Short mmCIF file of C-alpha atoms and ligand atoms in Angstrom, two decimals:
data_model
loop_
_atom_site.label_atom_id
_atom_site.label_comp_id
_atom_site.label_asym_id
_atom_site.label_seq_id
_atom_site.Cartn_x
_atom_site.Cartn_y
_atom_site.Cartn_z
CA UNK A 1 -0.02 0.03 0.05
CA UNK A 2 1.21 3.47 -0.82
CA UNK A 3 2.34 5.96 1.94
CA UNK A 4 -0.80 7.66 3.35
CA UNK A 5 -0.87 11.36 2.60
CA UNK A 6 -3.93 12.46 4.61
CA UNK A 7 -5.60 11.29 7.96
CA UNK A 8 -8.07 12.65 10.46
CA UNK A 9 -5.27 11.76 13.11
CA UNK A 10 -1.63 11.09 13.07
CA UNK A 11 -0.29 9.38 16.11
CA UNK A 12 3.38 9.76 16.49
CA UNK A 13 4.91 6.59 18.51
CA UNK A 14 4.05 2.93 18.28
CA UNK A 15 4.37 2.11 21.90
CA UNK A 16 1.63 1.10 24.42
CA UNK A 17 0.21 4.70 24.62
CA UNK A 18 0.14 5.25 20.81
CA UNK A 19 -1.35 1.98 20.29
CA UNK A 20 -4.07 2.83 22.93
CA UNK A 21 -4.69 6.17 21.14
CA UNK A 22 -4.94 4.61 17.67
CA UNK A 23 -7.34 1.84 18.93
CA UNK A 24 -9.74 4.26 20.61
CA UNK A 25 -9.46 6.91 17.87
CA UNK A 26 -10.34 4.35 15.13
CA UNK A 27 -13.06 2.86 17.20
CA UNK A 28 -14.58 6.55 17.38
CA UNK A 29 -14.68 6.46 13.59
CA UNK A 30 -11.56 8.56 12.88
CA UNK A 31 -8.95 7.78 9.99
CA UNK A 32 -5.82 7.13 11.95
CA UNK A 33 -2.02 6.69 10.87
CA UNK A 34 0.46 5.73 13.32
CA UNK A 35 4.16 6.63 12.69
CA UNK A 36 7.02 4.78 14.44
CA UNK A 37 10.54 5.68 13.95
CA UNK A 38 11.69 2.09 14.56
CA UNK A 39 9.94 -1.19 14.75
CA UNK A 40 6.62 -1.29 16.74
CA UNK A 41 7.09 -1.20 20.44
CA UNK A 42 10.87 -0.47 20.04
CA UNK A 43 10.79 2.20 22.66
CA UNK A 44 10.29 1.74 26.49
CA UNK A 45 7.27 -0.44 26.05
CA UNK A 46 9.48 -3.32 25.22
CA UNK A 47 11.90 -2.47 27.95
CA UNK A 48 9.68 -2.71 31.01
CA UNK A 49 7.49 -4.83 33.02
CA UNK A 50 3.69 -4.91 32.54
CA UNK A 51 2.09 -4.12 35.87
CA UNK A 52 -1.21 -2.32 35.95
CA UNK A 53 -1.11 -1.08 39.47
CA UNK A 54 -3.15 0.91 41.84
CA UNK A 55 -1.08 -0.12 44.89
CA UNK A 56 1.88 2.12 44.16
CA UNK A 57 -0.04 5.41 43.67
CA UNK A 58 -1.04 8.08 46.26
CA UNK A 59 -4.54 9.38 46.06
CA UNK A 60 -4.66 12.00 43.40
CA UNK A 61 -4.94 12.47 39.62
CA UNK A 62 -2.48 9.55 38.68
CA UNK A 63 -4.55 7.10 40.87
CA UNK A 64 -7.75 8.43 39.35
CA UNK A 65 -6.31 7.70 35.76
CA UNK A 66 -5.36 4.15 37.02
CA UNK A 67 -8.83 3.53 38.40
CA UNK A 68 -10.25 4.68 35.06
CA UNK A 69 -7.77 2.49 33.07
CA UNK A 70 -8.69 -0.59 35.34
CA UNK A 71 -12.37 0.17 34.45
CA UNK A 72 -11.40 -0.22 30.76
CA UNK A 73 -8.91 -3.10 30.94
CA UNK A 74 -11.47 -5.12 33.13
CA UNK A 75 -14.56 -3.77 31.15
CA UNK A 76 -14.66 -3.01 27.44
CA UNK A 77 -11.17 -4.55 26.83
CA UNK A 78 -11.64 -7.57 28.79
CA UNK A 79 -12.73 -9.70 25.63
CA UNK A 80 -9.08 -9.18 24.39
CA UNK A 81 -7.26 -9.68 27.79
CA UNK A 82 -6.17 -13.41 26.80
CA UNK A 83 -4.32 -11.90 23.81
CA UNK A 84 -2.16 -9.74 25.95
CA UNK A 85 -1.95 -12.28 28.88
CA UNK A 86 -4.14 -9.99 31.31
CA UNK A 87 -3.72 -11.69 34.83
CA UNK A 88 -5.52 -10.22 37.82
CA UNK A 89 -2.97 -11.60 39.96
CA UNK A 90 -3.00 -8.89 42.89
CA UNK A 91 -0.23 -7.05 44.49
CA UNK A 92 1.34 -7.54 47.91
CA UNK A 93 3.25 -4.79 49.48
CA UNK A 94 5.45 -5.88 52.44
CA UNK A 95 6.95 -4.02 55.28
CA UNK A 96 10.25 -5.17 56.99
CA UNK A 97 9.81 -3.07 60.08
CA UNK A 98 6.78 -2.05 62.21
CA UNK A 99 7.37 1.57 61.43
CA UNK A 100 7.23 1.03 57.75
CA UNK A 101 4.06 -0.96 58.35
CA UNK A 102 2.37 1.96 60.13
CA UNK A 103 3.12 4.30 57.16
CA UNK A 104 1.86 1.64 54.71
CA UNK A 105 -1.44 1.51 56.73
CA UNK A 106 -1.72 5.33 56.41
CA UNK A 107 -1.18 5.11 52.81
CA UNK A 108 -3.81 2.16 52.60
CA UNK A 109 -6.22 4.48 54.40
CA UNK A 110 -5.84 7.38 51.92
CA UNK A 111 -6.09 4.80 48.99
CA UNK A 112 -9.31 3.15 50.49
CA UNK A 113 -10.86 6.74 50.76
CA UNK A 114 -10.16 7.03 47.07
CA UNK A 115 -12.05 3.74 46.38
CA UNK A 116 -9.19 1.28 46.21
CA UNK A 117 -9.63 -2.08 47.58
CA UNK A 118 -6.85 -2.85 50.00
CA UNK A 119 -6.44 -5.14 53.02
CA UNK A 120 -3.80 -4.86 55.69
CA UNK A 121 -2.13 -8.22 56.35
CA UNK A 122 -0.47 -9.06 59.63
CA UNK A 123 3.15 -10.29 59.52
CA UNK A 124 1.96 -13.77 60.60
CA UNK A 125 -0.53 -14.25 57.72
CA UNK A 126 1.80 -13.21 54.93
CA UNK A 127 3.13 -16.82 54.25
CA UNK A 128 -0.43 -17.71 53.42
CA UNK A 129 -0.37 -15.45 50.53
CA UNK A 130 3.22 -16.00 49.43
CA UNK A 131 4.64 -19.30 51.12
CA UNK A 132 8.31 -18.41 49.95
CA UNK A 133 8.49 -14.98 51.45
CA UNK A 134 11.12 -14.14 53.99
CA UNK A 135 9.15 -15.00 57.23
CA UNK A 136 10.68 -12.12 59.09
CA UNK A 137 8.45 -9.41 57.62
CA UNK A 138 6.49 -7.12 59.98
CA UNK A 139 3.30 -7.10 57.80
CA UNK A 140 1.78 -5.93 54.39
CA UNK A 141 -1.05 -4.73 52.39
CA UNK A 142 -2.71 -6.77 49.84
CA UNK A 143 -4.25 -5.04 46.62
CA UNK A 144 -6.52 -7.45 44.85
CA UNK A 145 -7.00 -4.99 41.78
CA UNK A 146 -3.21 -5.06 40.87
CA UNK A 147 -2.94 -6.74 37.48
CA UNK A 148 -0.21 -7.76 34.93
CA UNK A 149 -0.06 -7.75 31.02
CA UNK A 150 2.61 -8.61 28.57
CA UNK A 151 3.35 -5.24 27.24
CA UNK A 152 4.61 -5.99 23.76
CA UNK A 153 1.39 -8.17 23.30
CA UNK A 154 -0.56 -5.18 24.36
CA UNK A 155 1.03 -2.90 21.67
CA UNK A 156 0.90 -5.62 18.84
CA UNK A 157 -2.85 -6.50 19.36
CA UNK A 158 -4.22 -2.84 20.04
CA UNK A 159 -2.47 -1.78 16.75
CA UNK A 160 -3.85 -4.88 14.96
CA UNK A 161 -7.32 -4.40 16.36
CA UNK A 162 -6.83 -0.64 15.25
CA UNK A 163 -5.91 -1.79 11.62
CA UNK A 164 -8.97 -4.06 11.65
CA UNK A 165 -10.83 -0.75 12.12
CA UNK A 166 -9.08 1.10 9.30
CA UNK A 167 -5.98 2.62 10.95
CA UNK A 168 -2.66 2.44 8.85
CA UNK A 169 0.57 1.62 10.82
CA UNK A 170 3.82 2.88 9.50
CA UNK A 171 7.01 1.43 11.21
CA UNK A 172 10.42 2.82 10.29
CA UNK A 173 9.11 6.31 9.70
CA UNK A 174 10.53 9.27 11.69
CA UNK A 175 8.55 12.35 12.32
CA UNK A 176 10.98 15.33 11.45
CA UNK A 177 8.72 18.36 11.74
CA UNK A 178 5.26 19.82 11.60
CA UNK A 179 3.09 21.33 8.97
CA UNK A 180 1.63 24.70 10.16
CA UNK A 181 -0.70 27.30 9.32
CA UNK A 182 0.17 30.17 11.78
CA UNK A 183 0.35 28.46 15.20
CA UNK A 184 -1.93 25.65 14.05
CA UNK A 185 -0.48 22.21 13.50
CA UNK A 186 -1.79 20.82 10.09
CA UNK A 187 0.14 17.68 9.62
CA UNK A 188 3.66 16.14 9.94
CA UNK A 189 6.74 16.08 7.88
CA UNK A 190 8.30 12.46 7.98
CA UNK A 191 11.28 10.55 6.65
CA UNK A 192 8.85 9.35 4.05
CA UNK A 193 7.00 12.56 3.04
CA UNK A 194 4.35 14.69 4.59
CA UNK A 195 0.94 13.79 5.94
CA UNK A 196 -1.94 16.47 6.07
CA UNK A 197 -3.99 15.92 9.25
CA UNK A 198 -6.07 18.37 11.51
CA UNK A 199 -4.98 16.36 14.48
CA UNK A 200 -1.64 14.97 15.62
CA UNK A 201 -0.94 13.08 18.81
CA UNK A 202 2.52 13.15 20.42
CA UNK A 203 2.62 9.74 21.82
CA UNK A 204 6.49 9.52 21.51
CA UNK A 205 6.93 8.45 25.30
CA UNK A 206 10.34 9.48 26.59
CA UNK A 207 10.94 11.38 23.33
CA UNK A 208 7.73 13.42 23.69
CA UNK A 209 9.73 16.48 24.77
CA UNK A 210 11.77 16.31 21.55
CA UNK A 211 8.58 16.08 19.38
CA UNK A 212 7.07 19.02 21.50
CA UNK A 213 10.29 20.99 20.82
CA UNK A 214 9.58 20.25 16.90
CA UNK A 215 6.37 21.89 17.41
CA UNK A 216 7.96 24.84 19.45
CA UNK A 217 6.18 24.23 22.72
CA UNK A 218 7.73 23.07 25.88
CA UNK A 219 6.87 19.62 27.54
CA UNK A 220 9.46 18.60 29.91
CA UNK A 221 9.74 14.78 29.51
CA UNK A 222 13.06 13.36 30.82
CA UNK A 223 14.51 9.84 30.86
CA UNK A 224 14.41 7.92 34.18
CA UNK A 225 16.51 4.81 33.58
CA UNK A 226 15.33 1.51 35.16
CA UNK A 227 16.69 -2.13 34.91
CA UNK A 228 14.82 -5.57 35.02
CA UNK A 229 16.45 -8.83 35.82
CA UNK A 230 14.98 -12.09 34.37
CA UNK A 231 15.47 -15.40 36.09
CA UNK A 232 15.51 -19.00 34.56
CA UNK A 233 11.85 -20.29 34.28
CA UNK A 234 10.62 -22.05 37.59
CA UNK A 235 7.49 -23.65 38.72
CA UNK A 236 5.23 -20.89 40.41
CA UNK A 237 7.06 -19.78 43.41
CA UNK A 238 5.79 -15.98 43.48
CA UNK A 239 1.92 -15.80 43.34
CA UNK A 240 1.33 -12.03 43.21
CA UNK A 241 3.45 -8.75 42.47
CA UNK A 242 5.24 -8.53 45.55
CA UNK A 243 7.33 -5.42 46.63
CA UNK A 244 8.89 -3.63 49.53
CA UNK A 245 6.78 -0.65 51.04
CA UNK A 246 9.83 1.69 50.34
CA UNK A 247 9.33 1.33 46.40
CA UNK A 248 6.31 3.88 46.87
CA UNK A 249 8.60 6.39 48.09
CA UNK A 250 11.22 5.65 45.23
CA UNK A 251 8.55 5.95 42.72
CA UNK A 252 7.41 9.39 44.13
CA UNK A 253 10.91 10.61 44.62
CA UNK A 254 12.65 13.20 42.22
CA UNK A 255 16.05 12.25 43.39
CA UNK A 256 18.37 11.79 40.40
CA UNK A 257 20.80 9.31 42.11
CA UNK A 258 20.34 5.69 41.99
CA UNK A 259 17.60 4.20 44.01
CA UNK A 260 16.82 0.50 44.09
CA UNK A 261 13.94 -1.23 45.88
CA UNK A 262 12.95 -4.97 45.55
CA UNK A 263 10.13 -5.73 43.28
CA UNK A 264 9.52 -9.45 42.45
CA UNK A 265 6.83 -11.11 40.15
CA UNK A 266 6.35 -14.34 38.19
CA UNK A 267 5.29 -14.29 34.61
CA UNK A 268 3.10 -16.76 32.52
CA UNK A 269 6.32 -18.13 31.00
CA UNK A 270 7.71 -19.13 34.55
CA UNK A 271 10.49 -16.60 34.58
CA UNK A 272 10.63 -14.11 37.52
CA UNK A 273 11.18 -10.64 36.91
CA UNK A 274 13.16 -8.71 39.51
CA UNK A 275 13.28 -4.82 39.72
CA UNK A 276 13.56 -2.05 40.46
CA UNK A 277 16.01 0.75 39.94
CA UNK A 278 15.63 4.48 39.19
CA UNK A 279 18.19 7.03 38.18
CA UNK A 280 18.49 10.11 36.02
CA UNK A 281 21.36 9.73 34.00
CA UNK A 282 20.10 11.02 30.58
CA UNK A 283 19.97 8.42 27.90
CA UNK A 284 23.08 6.86 29.01
CA UNK A 285 22.94 3.35 27.29
CA UNK A 286 25.92 1.72 29.25
CA UNK A 287 24.94 -1.52 31.14
CA UNK A 288 25.98 -1.35 34.82
CA UNK A 289 26.06 -4.84 36.36
CA UNK A 290 26.30 -3.25 39.85
CA UNK A 291 22.60 -2.13 39.55
CA UNK A 292 21.67 -5.70 38.99
CA UNK A 293 23.59 -6.98 42.01
CA UNK A 294 21.90 -4.32 44.24
CA UNK A 295 18.49 -5.33 42.87
CA UNK A 296 19.27 -9.10 43.19
CA UNK A 297 20.52 -8.58 46.94
CA UNK A 298 17.31 -6.74 47.91
CA UNK A 299 15.05 -9.41 45.99
CA UNK A 300 16.93 -12.25 47.89
CA UNK A 301 16.04 -10.38 51.18
CA UNK A 302 12.22 -10.61 50.24
CA UNK A 303 12.48 -14.07 48.73
CA UNK A 304 15.43 -16.10 50.00
CA UNK A 305 14.98 -18.94 47.62
CA UNK A 306 16.18 -16.63 44.68
CA UNK A 307 19.74 -16.96 46.09
CA UNK A 308 19.81 -20.45 44.34
CA UNK A 309 18.20 -19.33 41.09
CA UNK A 310 20.07 -18.32 37.81
CA UNK A 311 19.53 -15.02 36.27
CA UNK A 312 19.11 -15.45 32.54
CA UNK A 313 19.49 -11.79 31.46
CA UNK A 314 19.01 -8.15 32.37
CA UNK A 315 17.68 -5.12 30.36
CA UNK A 316 17.14 -1.54 30.88
CA UNK A 317 14.53 1.17 29.62
CA UNK A 318 14.04 4.95 30.06
CA UNK A 319 10.72 5.95 31.80
CA UNK A 320 9.31 9.05 30.52
CA UNK A 321 9.51 11.31 33.62
CA UNK A 322 7.87 14.83 34.10
CA UNK A 323 9.00 16.77 37.05
CA UNK A 324 5.57 16.47 38.74
CA UNK A 325 5.37 12.90 38.00
CA UNK A 326 2.09 13.22 36.10
CA UNK A 327 1.47 12.45 32.36
CA UNK A 328 0.75 15.01 29.74
CA UNK A 329 -2.50 14.25 28.06
CA UNK A 330 -4.75 16.63 26.17
CA UNK A 331 -4.99 19.24 23.49
CA UNK A 332 -1.98 21.85 23.42
CA UNK A 333 -3.68 25.38 23.29
CA UNK A 334 -0.23 26.69 22.18
CA UNK A 335 -0.32 24.75 19.06
CA UNK A 336 -3.85 24.05 18.01
CA UNK A 337 -4.20 20.71 16.35
CA UNK A 338 -1.35 19.18 18.61
CA UNK A 339 -2.44 16.74 21.25
CA UNK A 340 -0.07 15.20 23.86
CA UNK A 341 -0.16 11.58 25.45
CA UNK A 342 3.25 11.01 26.89
CA UNK A 343 5.28 11.32 30.19
CA UNK A 344 3.70 8.34 31.96
CA UNK A 345 7.00 7.41 33.63
CA UNK A 346 6.74 4.18 35.31
CA UNK A 347 2.94 3.41 34.65
CA UNK A 348 2.54 3.88 31.00
CA UNK A 349 1.53 0.44 30.34
CA UNK A 350 -1.21 0.36 32.86
CA UNK A 351 -2.31 3.87 32.10
CA UNK A 352 -2.26 3.57 28.39
CA UNK A 353 -5.95 2.46 28.28
CA UNK A 354 -7.36 5.50 30.13
CA UNK A 355 -5.02 7.75 28.16
CA UNK A 356 -6.19 6.38 24.64
CA UNK A 357 -9.78 6.70 25.80
CA UNK A 358 -9.26 10.29 26.87
CA UNK A 359 -7.40 11.22 23.91
CA UNK A 360 -9.94 9.75 21.53
CA UNK A 361 -12.97 11.37 23.30
CA UNK A 362 -11.12 14.66 23.15
CA UNK A 363 -10.33 14.28 19.46
CA UNK A 364 -13.98 13.21 18.61
CA UNK A 365 -15.36 16.05 20.90
CA UNK A 366 -17.26 13.74 23.12
CA UNK A 367 -17.37 13.72 26.96
CA UNK A 368 -14.06 12.63 28.62
CA UNK A 369 -14.29 9.66 31.09
CA UNK A 370 -12.66 11.50 33.85
CA UNK A 371 -11.43 15.03 34.72
CA UNK A 372 -8.15 15.44 32.71
CA UNK A 373 -7.34 18.92 33.85
CA UNK A 374 -4.25 17.81 35.93
CA UNK A 375 -2.69 16.51 32.71
CA UNK A 376 -2.86 19.60 30.78
CA UNK A 377 0.25 20.14 28.56
CA UNK A 378 0.33 24.00 29.30
CA UNK A 379 0.60 23.36 33.16
CA UNK A 380 4.45 23.66 33.07
CA UNK A 381 4.22 27.22 31.48
CA UNK A 382 1.92 28.20 34.34
CA UNK A 383 4.46 26.85 36.81
CA UNK A 384 7.42 28.67 35.08
CA UNK A 385 5.36 31.86 34.97
CA UNK A 386 4.71 31.60 38.77
CA UNK A 387 8.21 30.99 39.53
CA UNK A 388 9.52 34.08 37.48
CA UNK A 389 6.70 36.14 39.17
CA UNK A 390 8.45 35.38 42.42
CA UNK A 391 11.94 36.14 41.39
C1 LIG B 1 12.48 -0.86 33.94
C2 LIG B 1 10.97 -0.37 33.57
C3 LIG B 1 9.97 -1.13 34.25
C4 LIG B 1 8.58 -0.59 33.96
N1 LIG B 1 7.53 -1.33 34.40
C5 LIG B 1 6.34 -0.90 34.15
C6 LIG B 1 5.24 -1.57 34.69
O1 LIG B 1 5.37 -2.69 35.38
N2 LIG B 1 3.96 -1.11 34.37
C7 LIG B 1 3.74 0.06 33.63
O2 LIG B 1 2.57 0.60 33.37
N3 LIG B 1 4.85 0.75 33.12
C8 LIG B 1 5.99 0.34 33.37
N4 LIG B 1 7.10 1.01 32.88
C9 LIG B 1 6.90 2.24 32.27
C10 LIG B 1 6.41 2.06 30.82
O3 LIG B 1 7.22 1.18 30.16
C11 LIG B 1 6.25 3.32 29.98
O4 LIG B 1 5.62 4.20 30.82
C12 LIG B 1 5.67 3.10 28.68
O5 LIG B 1 6.24 2.01 28.02
C13 LIG B 1 5.47 4.21 28.03
O6 LIG B 1 4.93 3.94 26.66
P1 LIG B 1 4.77 5.00 25.60
O7 LIG B 1 4.08 4.44 24.29
O8 LIG B 1 4.37 6.34 26.02
O9 LIG B 1 6.26 5.15 25.02
P2 LIG B 1 7.39 4.23 24.23
O10 LIG B 1 6.94 2.72 24.27
O11 LIG B 1 8.63 4.56 24.32
O12 LIG B 1 6.73 4.53 22.68
C14 LIG B 1 7.14 5.85 22.11
C15 LIG B 1 7.64 5.68 20.76
O13 LIG B 1 7.91 6.72 19.96
C16 LIG B 1 8.73 6.58 18.98
N5 LIG B 1 9.30 8.09 18.59
C17 LIG B 1 10.15 8.75 19.24
N6 LIG B 1 10.36 9.72 18.47
C18 LIG B 1 9.73 9.59 17.24
C19 LIG B 1 9.75 10.28 15.94
N7 LIG B 1 10.42 11.45 15.79
N8 LIG B 1 9.19 9.67 14.95
C20 LIG B 1 8.40 8.57 15.18
N9 LIG B 1 8.38 7.80 16.27
C21 LIG B 1 9.04 8.33 17.33
C22 LIG B 1 9.83 5.73 19.76
O14 LIG B 1 10.45 4.97 18.81
C23 LIG B 1 8.92 4.90 20.58
O15 LIG B 1 8.75 3.65 20.17
C24 LIG B 1 8.48 0.57 33.23
C25 LIG B 1 9.57 1.18 32.62
C26 LIG B 1 10.81 0.65 32.80
C27 LIG B 1 12.13 1.39 32.24
#
C-alpha cells in the first residue's frame, strides 16, 4: 500500500500509549495513521514490566487515571485480555519493620478513601499469601486490583485491532517536523514525506519532549533509567506482584541518584522478573551490572530462595518522567491541532488504556471519561510563570 498522505489523526509513536490512542481513535470512527521511527514497540514499551497497578499510587489524579484505566482493562477491553496475557494476580506490598507498616497503613487508608480495595495483612499471615516470602516481615497490604499484562502483546494487538478498523501503521518512519498554518498544526513532515492531518498526537514517550520542541512548545519529559532482571523459568514460586513498601517512596521521589527497591513477580512463562531501579542519567545506554547486583541482593531479602536461582538476562529502559510525576494528556492550546499523550513514567502500560480513551474522546469532541485537568500540557508554562513572578 502507498504511504498515506492524509488522515483525520496522526499518532506519533508505536508504543503502548500510541497503540491505545490509535485503537480508541479508530473506534471513534476517525481515520488514523500511526508513525513509529523504529520497529513497533521498540521504545520503552519493550523495556519494562507489564504491571497495571493501583497499589503504588497516592490518592490524586494519577490514581484516578489508574482507576479509569482499570475500568477499561477489566471492562470493554476484557474480551481481548487473553491476547495480552491479562492476569488479575493482585499485589502484595510488604514492610520489613513495624514503623514502615504504620506508614503503609496510612497510605492504604488514603487509597481506600479514594475507592481502592486494600486489606492490611499481619506479619503472621503473609506466608499464607506468599509461602516462599522471608518469614521475618512485619506486615503488608494486599491489593486485589493489581494486575499484569505482557506489554509488547498489548502494543501488537491494540495496533492490529486498530488496523482492523481502518488505521494504517507505518513503522520505520520518523517524524521530522510539523506542517503549520500560523500557530496551528496541520500535519507532519516525515522521513517518507508529509501527511496532512487536522490532529496530531504526540505519543512519543520519553522522546515526547523532543517532539514538542519540533512543534515549538515545551513539554518537559526526561528519561528515568530502570533495569529489570529475568531469572530462569521455574514452577510458580511467587504468586503476586510483591514489593517492599519503600518502593512507593522511590517512585514518588525526584532524586536523580540511583535508587533500588525490591520488586518481584512471576510471569506466565515461568521466569521471575526482578526490579527495580531508578536513576536520572540521561539516555546513558551503558550497562551497569552493579545495579543488577543491588537489585538481586534486595530481592533475595524478600524471597531467600532466589539466592539459588540463575539469572538469564537483564535489560534497561528509560521511563518518560515529568517533574511533577504526572503524564501529559490533552490538546495543546499553544499549538492548536497538537495533542500530547506522553510522560507516563513508570506506569505507561497500565495507564495506556485510560489515556487512549481520553485522547479519542477529546479528538472526537465527546465527553471525557474523567477529569483530565491535572494532565494539561500547558501546566508547566503556568508553573514557570509563577516561578518567574516570585523572582
Ligand atoms: C524498567 C522499567 C519497568 C517498567 N515497568 C512498568 C510496569 O510494570 N507497568 C507500567 O505501566 N509501566 C512500566 N514502565 C513504564 C512504561 O514502560 C512506560 O511508561 C511506557 O512504555 C511508555 O509507553 P509510550 O508508548 O508512552 O512510550 P514508548 O513505548 O517509548 O513509545 C514511544 C515511541 O515513540 C517513538 N518515537 C520517538 N520519536 C519519534 C519520531 N520522531 N518519529 C516517530 N516515532 C518516534 C519511539 O521510537 C517509541 O517507540 C516501566 C519502565 C521501565 C524502564
